[in-house]
PDB file of C-alpha atoms in Angstrom:
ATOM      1  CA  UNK A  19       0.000   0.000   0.000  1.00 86.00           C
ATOM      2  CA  UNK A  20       3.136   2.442   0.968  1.00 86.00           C
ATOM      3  CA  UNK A  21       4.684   1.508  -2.918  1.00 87.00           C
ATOM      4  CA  UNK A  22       1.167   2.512  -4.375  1.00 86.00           C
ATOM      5  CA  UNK A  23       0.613   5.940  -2.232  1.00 86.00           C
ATOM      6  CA  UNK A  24       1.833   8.573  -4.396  1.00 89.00           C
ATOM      7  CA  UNK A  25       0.153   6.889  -7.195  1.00 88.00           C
ATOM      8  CA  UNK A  26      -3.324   6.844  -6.147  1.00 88.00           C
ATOM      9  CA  UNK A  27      -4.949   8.868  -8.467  1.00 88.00           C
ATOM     10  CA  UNK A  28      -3.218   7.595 -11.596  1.00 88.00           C
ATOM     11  CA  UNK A  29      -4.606   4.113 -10.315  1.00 86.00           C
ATOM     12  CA  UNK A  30      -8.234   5.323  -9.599  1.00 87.00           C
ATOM     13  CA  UNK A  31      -8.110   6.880 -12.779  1.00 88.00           C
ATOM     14  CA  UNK A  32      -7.571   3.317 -14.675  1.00 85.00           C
ATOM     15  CA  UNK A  33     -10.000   1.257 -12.466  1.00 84.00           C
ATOM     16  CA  UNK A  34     -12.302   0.909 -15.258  1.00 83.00           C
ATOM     17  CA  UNK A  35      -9.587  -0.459 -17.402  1.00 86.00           C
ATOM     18  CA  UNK A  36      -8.280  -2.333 -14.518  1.00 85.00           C
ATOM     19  CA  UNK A  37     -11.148  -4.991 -14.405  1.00 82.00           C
ATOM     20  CA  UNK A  38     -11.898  -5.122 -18.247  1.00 86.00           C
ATOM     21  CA  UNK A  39      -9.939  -8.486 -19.494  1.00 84.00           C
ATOM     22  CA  UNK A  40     -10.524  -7.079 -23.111  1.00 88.00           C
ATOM     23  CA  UNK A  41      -8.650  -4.300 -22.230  1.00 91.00           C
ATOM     24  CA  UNK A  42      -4.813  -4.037 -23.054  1.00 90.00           C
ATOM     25  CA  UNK A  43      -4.213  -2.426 -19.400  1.00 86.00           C
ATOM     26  CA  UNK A  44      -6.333  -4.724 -17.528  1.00 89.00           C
ATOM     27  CA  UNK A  45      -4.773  -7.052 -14.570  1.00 88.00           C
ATOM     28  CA  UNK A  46      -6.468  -9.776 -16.428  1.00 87.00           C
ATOM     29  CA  UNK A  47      -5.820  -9.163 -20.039  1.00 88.00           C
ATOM     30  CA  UNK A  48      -3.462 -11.470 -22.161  1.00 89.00           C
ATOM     31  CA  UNK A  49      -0.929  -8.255 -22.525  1.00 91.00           C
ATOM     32  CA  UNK A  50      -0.054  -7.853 -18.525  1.00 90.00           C
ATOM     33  CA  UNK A  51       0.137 -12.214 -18.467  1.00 89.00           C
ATOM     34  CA  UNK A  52       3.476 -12.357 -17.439  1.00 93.00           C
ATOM     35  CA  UNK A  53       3.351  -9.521 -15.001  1.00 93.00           C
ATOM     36  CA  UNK A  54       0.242 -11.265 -13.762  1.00 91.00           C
ATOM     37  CA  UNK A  55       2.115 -14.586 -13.314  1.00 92.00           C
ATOM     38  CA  UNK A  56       5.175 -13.063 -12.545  1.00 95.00           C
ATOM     39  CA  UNK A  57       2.983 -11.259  -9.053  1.00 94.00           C
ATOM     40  CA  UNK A  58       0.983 -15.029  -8.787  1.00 94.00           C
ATOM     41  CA  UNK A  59       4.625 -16.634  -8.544  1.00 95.00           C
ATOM     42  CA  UNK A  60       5.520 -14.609  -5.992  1.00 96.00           C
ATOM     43  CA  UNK A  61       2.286 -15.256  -3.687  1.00 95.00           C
ATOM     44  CA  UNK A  62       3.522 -19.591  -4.449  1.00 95.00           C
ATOM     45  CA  UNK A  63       7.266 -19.046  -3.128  1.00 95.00           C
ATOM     46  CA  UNK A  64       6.192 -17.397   0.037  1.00 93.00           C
ATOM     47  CA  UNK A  65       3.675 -20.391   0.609  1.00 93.00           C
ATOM     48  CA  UNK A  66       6.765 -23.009  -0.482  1.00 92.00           C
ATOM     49  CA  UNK A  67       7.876 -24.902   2.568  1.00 84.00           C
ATOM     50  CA  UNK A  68       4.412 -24.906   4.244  1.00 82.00           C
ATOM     51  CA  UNK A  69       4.209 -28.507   3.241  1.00 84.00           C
ATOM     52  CA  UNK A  70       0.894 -27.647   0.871  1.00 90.00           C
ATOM     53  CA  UNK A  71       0.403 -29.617  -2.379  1.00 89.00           C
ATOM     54  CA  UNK A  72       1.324 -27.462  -5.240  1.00 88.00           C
ATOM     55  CA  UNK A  73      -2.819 -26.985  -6.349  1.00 87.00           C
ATOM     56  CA  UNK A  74      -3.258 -25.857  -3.132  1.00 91.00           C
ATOM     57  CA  UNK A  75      -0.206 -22.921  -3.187  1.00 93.00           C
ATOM     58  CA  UNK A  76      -1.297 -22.218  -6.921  1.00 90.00           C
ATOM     59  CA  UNK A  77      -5.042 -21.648  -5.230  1.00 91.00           C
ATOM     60  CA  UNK A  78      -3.618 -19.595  -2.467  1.00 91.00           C
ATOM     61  CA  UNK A  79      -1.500 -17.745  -4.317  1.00 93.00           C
ATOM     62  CA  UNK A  80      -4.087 -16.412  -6.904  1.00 91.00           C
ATOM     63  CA  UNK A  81      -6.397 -15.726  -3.815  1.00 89.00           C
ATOM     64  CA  UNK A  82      -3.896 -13.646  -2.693  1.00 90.00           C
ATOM     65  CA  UNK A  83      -3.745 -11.806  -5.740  1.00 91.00           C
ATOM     66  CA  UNK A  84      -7.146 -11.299  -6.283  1.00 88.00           C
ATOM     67  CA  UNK A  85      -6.956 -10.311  -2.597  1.00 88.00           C
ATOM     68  CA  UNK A  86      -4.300  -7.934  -3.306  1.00 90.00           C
ATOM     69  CA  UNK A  87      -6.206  -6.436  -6.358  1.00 89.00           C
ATOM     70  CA  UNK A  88      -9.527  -5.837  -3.868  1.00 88.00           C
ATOM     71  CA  UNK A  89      -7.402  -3.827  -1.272  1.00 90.00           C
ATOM     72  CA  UNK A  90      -5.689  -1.959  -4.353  1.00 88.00           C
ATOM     73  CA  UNK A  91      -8.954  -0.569  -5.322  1.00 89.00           C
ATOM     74  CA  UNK A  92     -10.352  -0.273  -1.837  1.00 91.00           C
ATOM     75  CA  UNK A  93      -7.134   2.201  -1.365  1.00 91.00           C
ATOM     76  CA  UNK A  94      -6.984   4.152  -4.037  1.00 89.00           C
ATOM     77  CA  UNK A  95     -10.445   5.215  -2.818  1.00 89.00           C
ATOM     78  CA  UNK A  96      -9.631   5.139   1.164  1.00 93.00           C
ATOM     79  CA  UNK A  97     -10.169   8.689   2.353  1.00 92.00           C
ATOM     80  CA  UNK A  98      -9.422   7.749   6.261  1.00 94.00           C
ATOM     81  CA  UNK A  99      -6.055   8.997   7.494  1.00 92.00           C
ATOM     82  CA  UNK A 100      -3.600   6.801   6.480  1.00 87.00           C
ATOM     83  CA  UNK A 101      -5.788   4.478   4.360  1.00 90.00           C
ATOM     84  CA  UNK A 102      -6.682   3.008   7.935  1.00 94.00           C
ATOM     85  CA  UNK A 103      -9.688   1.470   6.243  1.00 94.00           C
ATOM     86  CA  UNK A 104      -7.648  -0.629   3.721  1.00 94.00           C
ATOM     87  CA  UNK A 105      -5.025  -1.316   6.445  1.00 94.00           C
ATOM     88  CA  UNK A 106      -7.624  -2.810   8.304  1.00 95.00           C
ATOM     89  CA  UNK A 107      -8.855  -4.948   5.258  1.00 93.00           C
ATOM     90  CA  UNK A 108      -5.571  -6.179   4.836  1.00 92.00           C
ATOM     91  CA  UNK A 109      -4.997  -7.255   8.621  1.00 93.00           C
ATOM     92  CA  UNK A 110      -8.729  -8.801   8.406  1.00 93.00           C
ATOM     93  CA  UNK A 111      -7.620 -10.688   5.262  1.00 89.00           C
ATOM     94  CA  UNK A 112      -4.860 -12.109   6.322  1.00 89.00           C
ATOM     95  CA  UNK A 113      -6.338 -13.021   9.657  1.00 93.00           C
ATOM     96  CA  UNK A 114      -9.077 -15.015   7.981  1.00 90.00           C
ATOM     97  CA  UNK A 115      -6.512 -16.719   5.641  1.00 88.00           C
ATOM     98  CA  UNK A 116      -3.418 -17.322   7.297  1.00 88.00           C
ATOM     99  CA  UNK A 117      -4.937 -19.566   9.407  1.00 91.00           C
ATOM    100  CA  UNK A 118      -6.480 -21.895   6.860  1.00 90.00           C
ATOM    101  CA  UNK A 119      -3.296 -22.406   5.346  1.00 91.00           C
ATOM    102  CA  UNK A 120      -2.707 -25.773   7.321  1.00 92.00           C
ATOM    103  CA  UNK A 121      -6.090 -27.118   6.131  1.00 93.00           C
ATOM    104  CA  UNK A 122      -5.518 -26.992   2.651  1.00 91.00           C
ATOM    105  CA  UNK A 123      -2.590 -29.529   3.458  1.00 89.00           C
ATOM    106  CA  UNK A 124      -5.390 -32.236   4.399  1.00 93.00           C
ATOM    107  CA  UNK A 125      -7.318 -34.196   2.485  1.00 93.00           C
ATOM    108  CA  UNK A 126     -10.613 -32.185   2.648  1.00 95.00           C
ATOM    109  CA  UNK A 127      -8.361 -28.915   2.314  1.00 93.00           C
ATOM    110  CA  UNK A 128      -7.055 -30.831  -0.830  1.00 91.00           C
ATOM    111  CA  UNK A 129     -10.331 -31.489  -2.011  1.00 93.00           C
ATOM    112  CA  UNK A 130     -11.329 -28.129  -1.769  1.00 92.00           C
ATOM    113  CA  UNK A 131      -8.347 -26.758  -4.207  1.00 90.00           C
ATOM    114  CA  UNK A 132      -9.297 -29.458  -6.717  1.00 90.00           C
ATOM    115  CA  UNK A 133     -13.090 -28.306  -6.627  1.00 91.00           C
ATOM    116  CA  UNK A 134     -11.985 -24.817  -6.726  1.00 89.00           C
ATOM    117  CA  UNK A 135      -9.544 -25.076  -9.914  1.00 87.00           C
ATOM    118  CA  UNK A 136     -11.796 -27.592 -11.414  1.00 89.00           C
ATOM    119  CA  UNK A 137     -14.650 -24.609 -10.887  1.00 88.00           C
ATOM    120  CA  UNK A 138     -12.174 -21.660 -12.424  1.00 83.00           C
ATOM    121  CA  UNK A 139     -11.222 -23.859 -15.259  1.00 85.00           C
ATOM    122  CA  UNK A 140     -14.858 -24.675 -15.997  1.00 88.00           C
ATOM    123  CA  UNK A 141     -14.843 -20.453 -15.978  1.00 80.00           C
ATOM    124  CA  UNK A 142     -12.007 -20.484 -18.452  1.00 78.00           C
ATOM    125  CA  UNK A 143      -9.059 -19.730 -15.617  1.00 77.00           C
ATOM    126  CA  UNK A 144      -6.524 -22.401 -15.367  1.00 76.00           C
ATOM    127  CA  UNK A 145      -5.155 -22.748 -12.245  1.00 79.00           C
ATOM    128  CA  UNK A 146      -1.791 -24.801 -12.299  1.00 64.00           C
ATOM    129  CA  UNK A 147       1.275 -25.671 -10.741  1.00 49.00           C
ATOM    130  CA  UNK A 148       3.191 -24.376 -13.514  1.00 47.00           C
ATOM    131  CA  UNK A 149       2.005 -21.063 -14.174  1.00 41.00           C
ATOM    132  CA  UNK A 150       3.722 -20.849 -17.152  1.00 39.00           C
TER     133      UNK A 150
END
């Protein structure tokens, strides 16, 4: 949120862009891929080590993304000192989450990642170890 601060207003002003796949400057169009995958990959090495199967980091790790998208826009539009609000959201977030990690190591937590790629794929989002 700090890296983004001075930039606010640029951001806001591409929001509309932002969420439009068809869009050249979207997060989700086929011209920001590799910065896309490139941000996903990051999300998967910090969950490396956690003993997780690799469907559940590559789940996790686009959660976080998308999470990390949601308190992007949140912020850009925060008018409480300090973007408080979206500081908040981000603590909240990560309380809810972190703490589920462990699950998705067990076979119902592993079930869950295969339902929830085999949902996104249906959806035409591939979800998968490789990201490449």
């Amino acid at each position: 949120l700090e890296s983004i601060a001075p930039h606010r207003a640029i951001i806001a002003s591409v929001i509309p862009n932002l969420v439009d796949p068809r869009d050249p400057l979207s997060a989700f169009s086929q011209q920001t891929r590799a910065i896309r995958e490139r941000s996903i990959a990051i999300f998967a090495r910090a969950l490396e080590g956690e003993g997780l199967p690799a469907e559940a980091i590559q789940v996790t790790a686009h959660a976080l993304w998308l999470l990390q998208l949601a308190c992007m826009l949140v912020f850009v539009h925060d008018d409480t000192p300090n973007g408080t609000r979206t500081h908040s959201l981000v603590d909240d977030g990560l309380d809810l989450l972190v703490p589920l990690l462990p699950f998705l190591g067990t076979p119902p937590g592993r079930a869950l990642c295969e339902r929830v790629a085999v949902a996104l794929a249906r959806a035409g989002i591939r979800i998968s170890a490789d990201p490449t």
